[in-house]
CSV table of C-alpha atoms and ligand atoms in Angstrom, one decimal:
chain,number,residue,atom,x,y,z
A,177,MET,CA,0.0,-0.1,-0.3
A,178,GLN,CA,1.2,3.5,-0.9
A,179,ILE,CA,0.0,6.3,1.6
A,180,ASP,CA,1.3,9.9,0.7
A,181,VAL,CA,0.4,12.4,3.6
A,182,PHE,CA,0.4,16.2,2.7
A,183,THR,CA,1.6,18.3,5.7
A,184,LEU,CA,3.2,21.6,6.5
A,185,PHE,CA,5.5,19.4,9.1
A,186,PRO,CA,6.8,16.2,7.0
A,187,SER,CA,9.8,15.7,9.4
A,188,TRP,CA,7.2,15.0,12.3
A,189,PHE,CA,6.7,11.6,10.3
A,190,ASP,CA,10.2,10.4,10.5
A,191,TRP,CA,9.5,9.3,13.9
A,192,PHE,CA,6.6,7.7,13.0
A,193,ARG,CA,8.5,5.6,10.3
A,194,GLY,CA,10.6,3.9,12.8
A,195,GLN,CA,7.8,2.2,14.5
A,196,ARG,CA,8.4,-1.5,14.5
A,197,HIS,CA,5.0,-2.5,12.5
A,198,VAL,CA,5.5,0.5,10.2
A,199,VAL,CA,9.1,-0.6,9.5
A,200,ASN,CA,7.7,-4.1,8.9
A,201,ALA,CA,5.0,-2.9,6.4
A,202,MET,CA,7.4,-1.0,4.5
A,203,ALA,CA,10.0,-3.9,4.2
A,204,LEU,CA,6.8,-6.0,2.6
A,205,GLY,CA,6.5,-3.3,-0.2
A,206,SER,CA,4.4,-0.6,1.5
A,207,ALA,CA,5.4,3.3,1.3
A,208,LEU,CA,4.7,6.2,3.8
A,209,GLU,CA,5.6,9.4,1.9
A,210,THR,CA,5.5,12.8,2.6
A,211,VAL,CA,4.6,15.9,0.5
A,212,ASP,CA,5.5,19.7,2.4
A,213,TYR,CA,2.7,22.3,1.1
A,214,ARG,CA,5.2,24.9,1.6
A,215,ALA,CA,7.5,23.5,-1.0
A,216,HIS,CA,4.9,23.7,-3.5
A,217,THR,CA,3.0,26.9,-2.9
A,218,PRO,CA,2.7,29.5,-5.6
A,219,LEU,CA,2.8,32.4,-3.2
A,220,ARG,CA,5.4,34.4,-2.1
A,221,ALA,CA,7.8,33.9,1.2
A,222,GLY,CA,6.2,30.1,1.3
A,223,GLN,CA,2.7,31.4,2.4
A,224,VAL,CA,0.1,28.5,2.6
A,225,ASP,CA,-2.7,29.9,4.9
A,226,ASP,CA,-4.7,33.0,5.0
A,227,THR,CA,-7.1,35.1,7.1
A,228,PRO,CA,-10.5,33.9,7.0
A,229,PHE,CA,-13.4,35.9,4.8
A,230,GLY,CA,-15.9,37.0,7.1
A,231,GLY,CA,-13.8,37.7,10.1
A,232,GLY,CA,-12.6,35.4,13.0
A,233,ALA,CA,-9.7,33.9,14.6
A,234,GLY,CA,-7.0,31.7,13.0
A,235,MET,CA,-5.9,31.2,9.6
A,236,VAL,CA,-7.2,28.9,6.7
A,237,LEU,CA,-5.1,26.5,4.6
A,238,ARG,CA,-5.8,28.0,1.1
A,239,VAL,CA,-7.2,26.2,-1.9
A,240,ASP,CA,-4.8,27.3,-4.5
A,241,VAL,CA,-2.1,26.0,-2.4
A,242,VAL,CA,-3.2,22.8,-1.8
A,243,GLU,CA,-3.9,22.3,-5.6
A,244,ALA,CA,-0.5,23.0,-6.8
A,245,ALA,CA,0.9,20.6,-4.0
A,246,LEU,CA,-1.8,18.0,-5.3
A,247,ARG,CA,-0.6,18.8,-9.2
A,248,ALA,CA,3.2,18.5,-8.1
A,249,GLY,CA,2.1,15.3,-6.5
A,250,TYR,CA,0.3,13.5,-9.0
A,251,GLY,CA,0.6,15.5,-12.1
A,252,GLU,CA,-3.3,15.7,-12.8
A,253,ASP,CA,-5.9,17.9,-11.8
A,254,PRO,CA,-7.1,17.0,-8.1
A,255,VAL,CA,-10.7,17.2,-9.2
A,256,GLY,CA,-10.1,14.0,-11.2
A,257,LEU,CA,-7.6,12.6,-8.7
A,258,ARG,CA,-10.6,11.6,-5.9
A,259,LYS,CA,-12.2,9.8,-8.6
A,260,HIS,CA,-9.7,6.9,-8.6
A,261,ARG,CA,-8.0,7.5,-5.2
A,262,ARG,CA,-9.1,8.3,-1.7
A,263,VAL,CA,-8.5,11.4,-0.8
A,264,ILE,CA,-8.7,11.9,2.8
A,265,ALA,CA,-9.0,15.5,4.7
A,266,LEU,CA,-8.1,14.9,8.3
A,267,THR,CA,-10.8,17.2,9.9
A,268,PRO,CA,-12.3,17.1,13.5
A,269,GLY,CA,-16.1,16.7,12.4
A,270,GLY,CA,-15.4,13.9,9.8
A,271,ARG,CA,-16.4,10.2,9.8
A,272,LEU,CA,-15.2,8.8,12.9
A,273,LEU,CA,-12.1,6.2,12.8
A,274,ASP,CA,-13.2,3.0,14.1
A,275,ASP,CA,-12.0,-0.6,13.4
A,276,ALA,CA,-14.0,-1.2,10.4
A,277,LEU,CA,-13.2,2.2,8.8
A,278,ALA,CA,-9.5,1.1,9.6
A,279,THR,CA,-10.0,-2.1,7.8
A,280,GLU,CA,-11.8,-0.5,4.8
A,281,LEU,CA,-8.8,1.5,4.3
A,282,ALA,CA,-6.6,-1.1,4.5
A,283,ALA,CA,-7.8,-2.9,1.6
A,284,GLU,CA,-7.1,0.1,-0.5
A,285,GLU,CA,-3.9,0.1,-2.9
A,286,GLU,CA,-3.4,3.9,-2.3
A,287,LEU,CA,-4.1,6.6,0.4
A,288,THR,CA,-3.7,10.3,0.3
A,289,LEU,CA,-4.1,12.1,3.7
A,290,LEU,CA,-4.3,15.9,3.8
A,291,CYS,CA,-3.6,17.6,7.0
A,292,GLY,CA,-4.7,21.1,7.8
A,293,ARG,CA,-3.4,23.2,10.4
A,294,TYR,CA,-4.6,26.1,12.4
A,295,GLU,CA,-8.4,26.7,11.9
A,296,GLY,CA,-8.5,24.0,9.1
A,297,PHE,CA,-9.2,23.9,5.4
A,298,ASP,CA,-10.7,26.2,2.8
A,299,GLU,CA,-14.0,24.2,2.6
A,300,ARG,CA,-13.4,24.0,-1.3
A,301,ILE,CA,-10.4,21.8,-0.6
A,302,VAL,CA,-12.7,19.4,1.1
A,303,GLU,CA,-15.8,19.6,-1.3
A,304,HIS,CA,-13.8,19.4,-4.6
A,305,PHE,CA,-10.6,17.6,-3.9
A,306,CYS,CA,-11.4,15.2,-1.2
A,307,SER,CA,-13.1,11.7,-1.4
A,308,ASP,CA,-13.7,11.4,2.5
A,309,GLN,CA,-13.3,13.5,5.7
A,310,VAL,CA,-12.1,11.4,9.0
A,311,SER,CA,-11.6,12.5,12.4
A,312,ILE,CA,-10.2,10.4,15.4
A,313,GLY,CA,-12.4,11.9,18.0
A,314,ARG,CA,-14.6,14.7,19.1
A,315,TYR,CA,-12.2,16.7,20.1
A,316,VAL,CA,-10.0,19.6,18.2
A,317,LEU,CA,-6.4,19.0,17.6
A,318,ALA,CA,-3.9,22.2,16.5
A,319,GLY,CA,-3.6,20.1,13.4
A,320,GLY,CA,-4.2,16.7,11.2
A,321,GLU,CA,-0.5,15.4,11.5
A,322,LEU,CA,-1.2,13.4,14.6
A,323,ALA,CA,-4.6,12.1,13.4
A,324,ALA,CA,-2.8,11.2,10.3
A,325,MET,CA,-0.4,9.2,12.1
A,326,VAL,CA,-3.1,7.6,14.1
A,327,VAL,CA,-4.9,6.8,10.7
A,328,CYS,CA,-1.3,5.4,9.2
A,329,ASP,CA,-1.1,3.2,12.5
A,330,ALA,CA,-4.6,1.8,12.5
A,331,VAL,CA,-4.5,0.7,9.0
A,332,LEU,CA,-0.8,-0.1,8.4
A,333,ARG,CA,-0.9,-3.0,11.3
A,334,LYS,CA,-3.6,-4.3,9.1
A,335,LEU,CA,-1.5,-5.2,6.3
A,336,PRO,CA,-0.4,-9.0,6.3
A,337,GLY,CA,3.0,-9.4,8.0
A,338,ALA,CA,3.3,-6.0,9.5
A,339,LEU,CA,2.8,-7.1,13.1
A,340,GLY,CA,5.0,-10.2,12.6
A,341,HIS,CA,2.6,-12.4,13.7
A,342,GLU,CA,-0.4,-13.7,11.2
A,343,ASP,CA,-3.4,-13.6,14.3
A,344,SER,CA,-2.3,-10.5,16.1
A,345,ALA,CA,-4.6,-8.2,14.3
A,346,HIS,CA,-7.3,-10.7,13.6
A,347,GLU,CA,-8.7,-11.2,17.2
A,348,GLU,CA,-8.6,-8.0,19.0
A,349,SER,CA,-10.7,-5.3,20.2
A,350,PHE,CA,-13.3,-4.2,17.8
A,351,SER,CA,-12.7,-6.6,15.4
A,352,ALA,CA,-15.2,-8.8,13.6
A,353,ALA,CA,-13.8,-11.9,15.1
A,354,LEU,CA,-14.8,-10.6,18.6
A,355,GLU,CA,-18.1,-9.3,17.1
A,356,GLY,CA,-16.8,-5.8,17.7
A,357,ALA,CA,-16.5,-6.3,21.5
A,358,PRO,CA,-13.3,-5.0,23.1
A,359,GLU,CA,-10.5,-7.9,23.7
A,360,TYR,CA,-10.4,-10.4,26.4
A,361,PRO,CA,-7.8,-9.6,29.1
A,362,HIS,CA,-4.1,-11.0,28.8
A,363,TYR,CA,-1.8,-12.3,31.5
A,364,THR,CA,2.0,-13.4,31.7
A,365,ARG,CA,4.3,-14.6,34.2
A,366,PRO,CA,4.5,-14.8,37.0
A,367,ALA,CA,1.5,-17.0,37.4
A,368,GLU,CA,1.1,-15.3,40.8
A,369,TRP,CA,1.9,-11.9,42.1
A,370,ARG,CA,1.4,-10.5,45.4
A,371,GLY,CA,-1.5,-12.8,45.7
A,372,TRP,CA,-3.0,-11.8,42.6
A,373,PRO,CA,-3.3,-15.1,40.6
A,374,VAL,CA,-3.8,-15.7,36.8
A,375,PRO,CA,-7.2,-17.3,36.0
A,376,GLU,CA,-6.7,-21.0,36.5
A,377,VAL,CA,-8.2,-22.0,33.0
A,378,LEU,CA,-5.2,-20.1,30.9
A,379,LEU,CA,-3.0,-22.5,33.0
A,380,SER,CA,-5.0,-25.4,31.9
A,381,GLY,CA,-3.6,-25.9,28.6
A,382,HIS,CA,-7.4,-26.7,27.2
A,383,HIS,CA,-7.7,-24.6,24.2
A,384,ALA,CA,-11.3,-25.0,23.9
A,385,ARG,CA,-12.2,-23.8,27.5
A,386,ILE,CA,-9.6,-20.9,26.9
A,387,ARG,CA,-11.1,-20.2,24.0
A,388,GLU,CA,-14.8,-20.0,25.5
A,389,TRP,CA,-13.6,-17.9,28.5
A,390,ARG,CA,-11.9,-15.6,26.3
A,391,ARG,CA,-15.2,-14.9,24.5
A,392,GLU,CA,-17.1,-14.7,27.6
A,393,ARG,CA,-14.7,-12.0,29.0
A,394,SER,CA,-14.8,-10.1,25.8
A,395,ARG,CA,-18.8,-10.0,25.9
A,396,GLU,CA,-18.6,-9.2,29.4
A,397,ARG,CA,-16.7,-6.1,28.8
A,398,ALA,CA,-18.8,-5.1,25.9
A,399,GLU,CA,-21.9,-5.3,27.8
A,400,ARG,CA,-20.2,-3.4,31.0
A,401,ARG,CA,-19.2,-0.4,28.2
A,402,GLY,CA,-22.9,-0.1,27.1
A,403,GLY,CA,-23.4,-2.6,24.3
A,404,GLU,CA,-20.4,-1.8,22.1
A,405,SER,CA,-20.8,-5.2,20.3
A,406,LEU,CA,-22.0,-5.3,17.0
A,407,SER,CA,-24.1,-8.2,17.5
B,610,6GU,CL1,-8.4,14.6,12.0
B,610,6GU,N1,-7.9,16.9,12.8
B,610,6GU,C1,-8.3,17.7,14.1
B,610,6GU,N2,-7.3,19.3,13.7
B,610,6GU,N3,-8.3,17.8,15.1
B,610,6GU,C2,-8.7,16.4,15.1
B,610,6GU,C3,-9.2,15.2,14.5
B,610,6GU,C4,-8.8,15.7,13.0
B,610,6GU,N4,-9.9,14.6,14.8
B,610,6GU,C5,-10.0,14.6,16.2
B,610,6GU,N5,-9.8,16.0,16.4
């Protein structure tokens, strides 16, 4: 999978590229590239944003700047680009990222993520250049970069081989394998610590009983959290 992130802070992604599952995904043929809006701006002095028409606080990312960056990246009119490629604006009010959306995006060959800054995007960017708007939660971040990294993390770890163990991303919290429920609890050595024992069944070696116990704990957690389960 090829992910291109358009941002004013490309160097922030250098840290992200060092994460184990990202390194694994790259080694298996995926790529994570950044495009710096400022490197392609047609405006003087590296300008990329402007004050909002109608007044108000903050600055807004300009449509001409984003168009220039997308044209530089893809060599085509961005109005046509979104017809054959997911072009996602990271916006606080967008579609909430969940396991189903991460799975949907992981099935794409190519993704483009647009990060806004300050007060966000000129609405024409979202309206004419983007296929989707995605949010990572109902709170406001100073910019889309951290949200883009969250999307990349959730998507890349779903690619085969990224976690180094085939089953790791299959039966985990919110997955279809757990019917959308949170994951069951995990334990490791020591089997007892300060009088806190590990549940007996996990030490039993009875795989069917262990599977059943885990399913029950997962359902229990779903009920306690107000029926998050899909079923
Ligand atoms: Cl995608 N962007 C910003 N700026 N804030 C957010 C967000 C995105 N998702 C949650 N808060």
